[in-house]
Structures are given as C-alpha cells and as structure tokens.
Short mmCIF file of N, CA and C in Angstrom, two decimals:
data_model
loop_
_atom_site.label_atom_id
_atom_site.label_comp_id
_atom_site.label_asym_id
_atom_site.label_seq_id
_atom_site.Cartn_x
_atom_site.Cartn_y
_atom_site.Cartn_z
N UNK A 26 0.84 -1.19 0.00
CA UNK A 26 0.00 0.00 0.00
C UNK A 26 0.89 1.25 0.00
N UNK A 27 0.56 2.21 -0.84
CA UNK A 27 1.34 3.43 -0.99
C UNK A 27 1.00 4.40 0.14
N UNK A 28 2.04 5.03 0.71
CA UNK A 28 1.82 6.01 1.79
C UNK A 28 1.24 7.29 1.22
N UNK A 29 0.30 7.88 1.97
CA UNK A 29 -0.28 9.16 1.56
C UNK A 29 0.48 10.28 2.25
N UNK A 30 0.61 11.39 1.55
CA UNK A 30 1.25 12.56 2.14
C UNK A 30 0.35 13.09 3.24
N UNK A 31 0.94 13.62 4.32
CA UNK A 31 0.12 14.18 5.40
C UNK A 31 -0.63 15.42 4.91
N UNK A 32 -1.77 15.65 5.53
CA UNK A 32 -2.56 16.83 5.19
C UNK A 32 -1.78 18.08 5.57
N UNK A 33 -1.91 19.10 4.76
CA UNK A 33 -1.22 20.36 5.01
C UNK A 33 -2.26 21.39 5.41
N UNK A 34 -2.00 22.08 6.50
CA UNK A 34 -2.90 23.15 6.95
C UNK A 34 -2.34 24.46 6.43
N UNK A 35 -3.11 25.15 5.61
CA UNK A 35 -2.67 26.42 5.04
C UNK A 35 -3.19 27.57 5.88
N UNK A 36 -2.45 28.67 5.91
CA UNK A 36 -2.94 29.83 6.67
C UNK A 36 -4.24 30.37 6.07
N UNK A 37 -5.07 30.92 6.90
CA UNK A 37 -6.38 31.41 6.45
C UNK A 37 -6.26 32.56 5.46
N UNK A 38 -5.14 33.26 5.44
CA UNK A 38 -4.98 34.42 4.57
C UNK A 38 -4.48 34.07 3.18
N UNK A 39 -4.40 32.80 2.86
CA UNK A 39 -3.92 32.40 1.55
C UNK A 39 -5.10 32.26 0.58
N UNK A 40 -4.96 32.88 -0.60
CA UNK A 40 -6.02 32.85 -1.60
C UNK A 40 -5.49 32.18 -2.85
N UNK A 41 -6.30 31.35 -3.48
CA UNK A 41 -5.89 30.65 -4.69
C UNK A 41 -5.76 31.61 -5.86
N UNK A 42 -4.71 31.45 -6.64
CA UNK A 42 -4.48 32.18 -7.88
C UNK A 42 -4.28 33.69 -7.70
N UNK A 43 -4.18 34.16 -6.50
CA UNK A 43 -3.98 35.59 -6.26
C UNK A 43 -2.93 35.74 -5.16
N UNK A 44 -2.00 36.63 -5.37
CA UNK A 44 -1.01 36.91 -4.35
C UNK A 44 -1.49 38.10 -3.54
N UNK A 45 -1.91 37.82 -2.32
CA UNK A 45 -2.43 38.85 -1.43
C UNK A 45 -1.58 38.84 -0.16
N UNK A 46 -1.14 40.01 0.27
CA UNK A 46 -0.41 40.05 1.53
C UNK A 46 -0.62 41.37 2.23
N UNK A 47 -0.47 41.32 3.52
CA UNK A 47 -0.53 42.49 4.37
C UNK A 47 0.79 42.49 5.12
N UNK A 48 1.59 43.52 4.91
CA UNK A 48 2.90 43.59 5.54
C UNK A 48 2.88 44.62 6.66
N UNK A 49 3.30 44.18 7.83
CA UNK A 49 3.32 45.04 9.01
C UNK A 49 4.75 45.25 9.46
N UNK A 50 5.10 46.48 9.72
CA UNK A 50 6.42 46.81 10.25
C UNK A 50 6.24 47.13 11.74
N UNK A 51 7.04 46.49 12.55
CA UNK A 51 6.92 46.68 14.00
C UNK A 51 8.30 46.81 14.62
N UNK A 52 8.49 47.86 15.35
CA UNK A 52 9.68 48.05 16.18
C UNK A 52 9.23 48.91 17.35
N UNK A 53 8.97 48.26 18.44
CA UNK A 53 8.43 48.88 19.65
C UNK A 53 6.95 49.24 19.52
N UNK A 54 6.52 49.56 18.28
CA UNK A 54 5.11 49.83 18.02
C UNK A 54 4.84 49.54 16.54
N UNK A 55 3.57 49.43 16.20
CA UNK A 55 3.20 49.18 14.82
C UNK A 55 3.53 50.41 13.99
N UNK A 56 4.19 50.19 12.89
CA UNK A 56 4.59 51.30 12.02
C UNK A 56 3.92 51.20 10.67
N UNK A 57 4.72 51.10 9.64
CA UNK A 57 4.23 51.06 8.27
C UNK A 57 3.39 49.81 8.02
N UNK A 58 2.26 49.99 7.37
CA UNK A 58 1.37 48.89 6.99
C UNK A 58 1.18 48.97 5.48
N UNK A 59 1.48 47.87 4.78
CA UNK A 59 1.36 47.84 3.32
C UNK A 59 0.45 46.71 2.89
N UNK A 60 -0.47 47.02 1.98
CA UNK A 60 -1.38 46.05 1.38
C UNK A 60 -0.85 45.73 -0.01
N UNK A 61 -0.81 44.44 -0.35
CA UNK A 61 -0.34 44.01 -1.67
C UNK A 61 -1.35 43.05 -2.28
N UNK A 62 -1.69 43.28 -3.53
CA UNK A 62 -2.40 42.29 -4.34
C UNK A 62 -1.62 42.25 -5.65
N UNK A 63 -1.04 41.10 -5.93
CA UNK A 63 -0.20 40.99 -7.12
C UNK A 63 0.94 41.99 -7.02
N UNK A 64 1.13 42.78 -8.08
CA UNK A 64 2.19 43.79 -8.11
C UNK A 64 1.72 45.14 -7.58
N UNK A 65 0.46 45.25 -7.21
CA UNK A 65 -0.07 46.52 -6.72
C UNK A 65 0.09 46.62 -5.21
N UNK A 66 0.46 47.81 -4.75
CA UNK A 66 0.70 48.03 -3.32
C UNK A 66 0.16 49.39 -2.92
N UNK A 67 -0.42 49.44 -1.73
CA UNK A 67 -0.83 50.71 -1.12
C UNK A 67 -0.45 50.68 0.35
N UNK A 68 0.04 51.80 0.85
CA UNK A 68 0.26 51.94 2.28
C UNK A 68 -1.08 52.28 2.92
N UNK A 69 -1.22 51.96 4.20
CA UNK A 69 -2.50 52.12 4.88
C UNK A 69 -3.06 53.54 4.78
N UNK A 70 -2.26 54.52 5.11
CA UNK A 70 -2.75 55.90 5.10
C UNK A 70 -3.22 56.30 3.70
N UNK A 71 -2.45 55.94 2.70
CA UNK A 71 -2.82 56.24 1.31
C UNK A 71 -4.11 55.52 0.93
N UNK A 72 -4.23 54.27 1.31
CA UNK A 72 -5.43 53.48 1.03
C UNK A 72 -6.66 54.16 1.65
N UNK A 73 -6.53 54.60 2.90
CA UNK A 73 -7.65 55.27 3.57
C UNK A 73 -8.02 56.57 2.87
N UNK A 74 -7.03 57.32 2.43
CA UNK A 74 -7.28 58.58 1.71
C UNK A 74 -7.99 58.30 0.39
N UNK A 75 -7.50 57.31 -0.36
CA UNK A 75 -8.11 56.98 -1.65
C UNK A 75 -9.54 56.47 -1.50
N UNK A 76 -9.81 55.79 -0.40
CA UNK A 76 -11.17 55.32 -0.13
C UNK A 76 -12.11 56.44 0.34
N UNK A 77 -11.52 57.59 0.69
CA UNK A 77 -12.34 58.71 1.15
C UNK A 77 -12.75 58.62 2.61
N UNK A 78 -12.04 57.80 3.38
CA UNK A 78 -12.40 57.62 4.79
C UNK A 78 -11.34 58.16 5.74
N UNK A 79 -10.31 58.80 5.17
CA UNK A 79 -9.25 59.32 6.03
C UNK A 79 -9.84 60.32 7.02
N UNK A 80 -9.48 60.15 8.28
CA UNK A 80 -10.06 60.96 9.35
C UNK A 80 -11.08 60.16 10.15
N UNK A 81 -11.68 59.18 9.49
CA UNK A 81 -12.59 58.26 10.18
C UNK A 81 -11.84 57.01 10.63
N UNK A 82 -10.70 56.75 9.99
CA UNK A 82 -9.90 55.58 10.33
C UNK A 82 -9.26 55.75 11.71
N UNK A 83 -8.99 54.64 12.36
CA UNK A 83 -8.40 54.68 13.71
C UNK A 83 -6.88 54.55 13.70
N UNK A 84 -6.33 53.95 12.65
CA UNK A 84 -4.89 53.79 12.53
C UNK A 84 -4.41 54.63 11.36
N UNK A 85 -3.28 55.31 11.43
CA UNK A 85 -2.25 55.28 12.46
C UNK A 85 -2.68 56.05 13.71
N UNK A 86 -2.06 55.67 14.80
CA UNK A 86 -2.39 56.23 16.10
C UNK A 86 -1.15 56.27 16.98
N UNK A 87 -1.30 56.78 18.16
CA UNK A 87 -0.21 56.83 19.13
C UNK A 87 -0.74 56.43 20.51
N UNK A 88 -1.12 55.16 20.66
CA UNK A 88 -1.72 54.72 21.92
C UNK A 88 -0.67 54.50 23.01
N UNK A 89 -1.13 54.44 24.24
CA UNK A 89 -0.24 54.12 25.35
C UNK A 89 0.28 52.70 25.26
N UNK A 90 -0.59 51.76 24.87
CA UNK A 90 -0.22 50.36 24.74
C UNK A 90 -0.08 50.02 23.25
N UNK A 91 1.10 49.55 22.82
CA UNK A 91 1.31 49.22 21.40
C UNK A 91 0.28 48.24 20.83
N UNK A 92 -0.24 47.35 21.63
CA UNK A 92 -1.22 46.37 21.14
C UNK A 92 -2.48 47.06 20.61
N UNK A 93 -2.79 48.23 21.15
CA UNK A 93 -3.99 48.95 20.71
C UNK A 93 -3.92 49.33 19.23
N UNK A 94 -2.72 49.57 18.72
CA UNK A 94 -2.58 49.88 17.29
C UNK A 94 -3.05 48.73 16.42
N UNK A 95 -2.78 47.50 16.86
CA UNK A 95 -3.23 46.33 16.11
C UNK A 95 -4.76 46.24 16.11
N UNK A 96 -5.36 46.57 17.24
CA UNK A 96 -6.82 46.57 17.32
C UNK A 96 -7.41 47.65 16.41
N UNK A 97 -6.79 48.82 16.40
CA UNK A 97 -7.28 49.91 15.56
C UNK A 97 -7.11 49.57 14.08
N UNK A 98 -5.98 48.97 13.73
CA UNK A 98 -5.77 48.56 12.35
C UNK A 98 -6.81 47.51 11.94
N UNK A 99 -7.04 46.54 12.81
CA UNK A 99 -8.03 45.50 12.52
C UNK A 99 -9.41 46.12 12.30
N UNK A 100 -9.75 47.12 13.09
CA UNK A 100 -11.04 47.80 12.93
C UNK A 100 -11.12 48.50 11.57
N UNK A 101 -10.05 49.19 11.18
CA UNK A 101 -10.01 49.84 9.87
C UNK A 101 -10.17 48.83 8.75
N UNK A 102 -9.47 47.73 8.84
CA UNK A 102 -9.52 46.71 7.79
C UNK A 102 -10.93 46.14 7.68
N UNK A 103 -11.55 45.85 8.81
CA UNK A 103 -12.92 45.31 8.78
C UNK A 103 -13.91 46.31 8.20
N UNK A 104 -13.78 47.57 8.58
CA UNK A 104 -14.75 48.59 8.14
C UNK A 104 -14.56 49.02 6.68
N UNK A 105 -13.30 49.14 6.24
CA UNK A 105 -13.04 49.81 4.98
C UNK A 105 -12.38 48.97 3.89
N UNK A 106 -11.86 47.82 4.21
CA UNK A 106 -11.05 47.08 3.24
C UNK A 106 -11.69 45.78 2.77
N UNK A 107 -12.99 45.77 2.59
CA UNK A 107 -13.67 44.54 2.20
C UNK A 107 -13.20 44.03 0.84
N UNK A 108 -12.89 44.93 -0.09
CA UNK A 108 -12.40 44.49 -1.39
C UNK A 108 -11.07 43.75 -1.25
N UNK A 109 -10.23 44.25 -0.37
CA UNK A 109 -8.93 43.60 -0.13
C UNK A 109 -9.14 42.24 0.53
N UNK A 110 -10.04 42.17 1.51
CA UNK A 110 -10.25 40.93 2.26
C UNK A 110 -11.07 39.90 1.52
N UNK A 111 -12.18 40.32 0.95
CA UNK A 111 -13.16 39.38 0.42
C UNK A 111 -13.45 39.53 -1.07
N UNK A 112 -13.10 40.67 -1.63
CA UNK A 112 -13.49 40.95 -3.01
C UNK A 112 -12.52 40.40 -4.04
N UNK A 113 -12.72 40.86 -5.26
CA UNK A 113 -11.86 40.40 -6.36
C UNK A 113 -10.68 41.33 -6.57
N UNK A 114 -10.59 42.39 -5.79
CA UNK A 114 -9.45 43.31 -5.86
C UNK A 114 -9.60 44.41 -6.90
N UNK A 115 -10.70 44.45 -7.61
CA UNK A 115 -10.86 45.46 -8.67
C UNK A 115 -10.74 46.88 -8.13
N UNK A 116 -11.41 47.14 -7.04
CA UNK A 116 -11.36 48.49 -6.43
C UNK A 116 -9.92 48.80 -5.99
N UNK A 117 -9.28 47.83 -5.36
CA UNK A 117 -7.90 48.01 -4.90
C UNK A 117 -6.98 48.31 -6.09
N UNK A 118 -7.08 47.51 -7.17
CA UNK A 118 -6.25 47.73 -8.35
C UNK A 118 -6.49 49.11 -8.94
N UNK A 119 -7.75 49.52 -8.98
CA UNK A 119 -8.11 50.83 -9.51
C UNK A 119 -7.49 51.95 -8.68
N UNK A 120 -7.59 51.84 -7.37
CA UNK A 120 -7.02 52.85 -6.48
C UNK A 120 -5.50 52.88 -6.58
N UNK A 121 -4.88 51.71 -6.64
CA UNK A 121 -3.42 51.63 -6.75
C UNK A 121 -2.95 52.25 -8.06
N UNK A 122 -3.67 52.00 -9.15
CA UNK A 122 -3.32 52.58 -10.45
C UNK A 122 -3.47 54.10 -10.42
N UNK A 123 -4.54 54.57 -9.78
CA UNK A 123 -4.77 56.01 -9.64
C UNK A 123 -3.60 56.66 -8.89
N UNK A 124 -3.16 56.02 -7.84
CA UNK A 124 -2.05 56.58 -7.05
C UNK A 124 -0.73 56.50 -7.81
N UNK A 125 -0.52 55.42 -8.56
CA UNK A 125 0.71 55.29 -9.37
C UNK A 125 0.81 56.41 -10.40
N UNK A 126 -0.33 56.79 -10.97
CA UNK A 126 -0.36 57.86 -11.97
C UNK A 126 -0.08 59.23 -11.36
N UNK A 127 -0.42 59.40 -10.08
CA UNK A 127 -0.24 60.69 -9.42
C UNK A 127 0.22 60.47 -7.98
N UNK A 128 1.47 60.03 -7.79
CA UNK A 128 1.95 59.73 -6.43
C UNK A 128 2.04 60.94 -5.50
N UNK A 129 1.99 62.14 -6.07
CA UNK A 129 2.08 63.36 -5.25
C UNK A 129 0.69 63.89 -4.87
N UNK A 130 -0.37 63.13 -5.14
CA UNK A 130 -1.71 63.65 -4.95
C UNK A 130 -2.02 64.05 -3.50
N UNK A 131 -1.33 63.45 -2.54
CA UNK A 131 -1.60 63.80 -1.14
C UNK A 131 -0.45 64.59 -0.50
N UNK A 132 0.50 65.04 -1.29
CA UNK A 132 1.61 65.83 -0.74
C UNK A 132 1.05 67.10 -0.12
N UNK A 133 1.42 67.33 1.10
CA UNK A 133 0.96 68.52 1.80
C UNK A 133 -0.41 68.37 2.44
N UNK A 134 -1.04 67.20 2.24
CA UNK A 134 -2.35 66.97 2.84
C UNK A 134 -2.20 66.75 4.34
N UNK A 135 -3.17 67.21 5.07
CA UNK A 135 -3.15 67.06 6.52
C UNK A 135 -4.00 65.89 6.92
#
C-alpha cells in the first residue's frame, strides 16, 4: 500500500491564484502597513485617503499600549477594506493605479 502525504494546513490568509499580503512593520510599536495584491501596493494611510475615509480611520495612532494599534488597524480593515479581504481586488487595483499615476496627490495633505 502506498503512503499518503500528510494533510497540510494552510494559513487562512492564503487565496488561490492571487497573491495577497498584508505587511506590518513593527519596532516597539506598529509602524508602516502595506497592502499588496499581485504587483499593486498601497500603504494604509494612502489606502484610507483613496477610499475617502481618512479621518474616520483609527490607525495610524499613538496609543499608550502598542497592542492597541493592532486593534485599531483590525477595525479599519474590517470597516473599509472589504475588497482587499473578500473581493476580487478590482477596487484596490483601480485605487493603486490612480495613485501610481499621481503619487504626489496627497503631498501637503493634513
């Protein structure tokens, strides 16, 4: 009888046929957050601005406890990033292309 390969448990964030990643930079506190789908990338603050929700988002922040930044980021992702999490990425690709065409669009923005 031929041996079967053991079952492999894949992380929940893995999607078939699409390269999706969320990159978090951490050194003492949560820093830069980057969303990637394929070759397209947006930083969190830029993504929030392009979605028109900047100012309503909770991250970036400066909490007393560094863990709170992760909670705030998770809240932003749940509220505003459904296309990134569950969609086909069309909105994300469109926003990323818009920003690539005009990377200075938020220069000087508060």
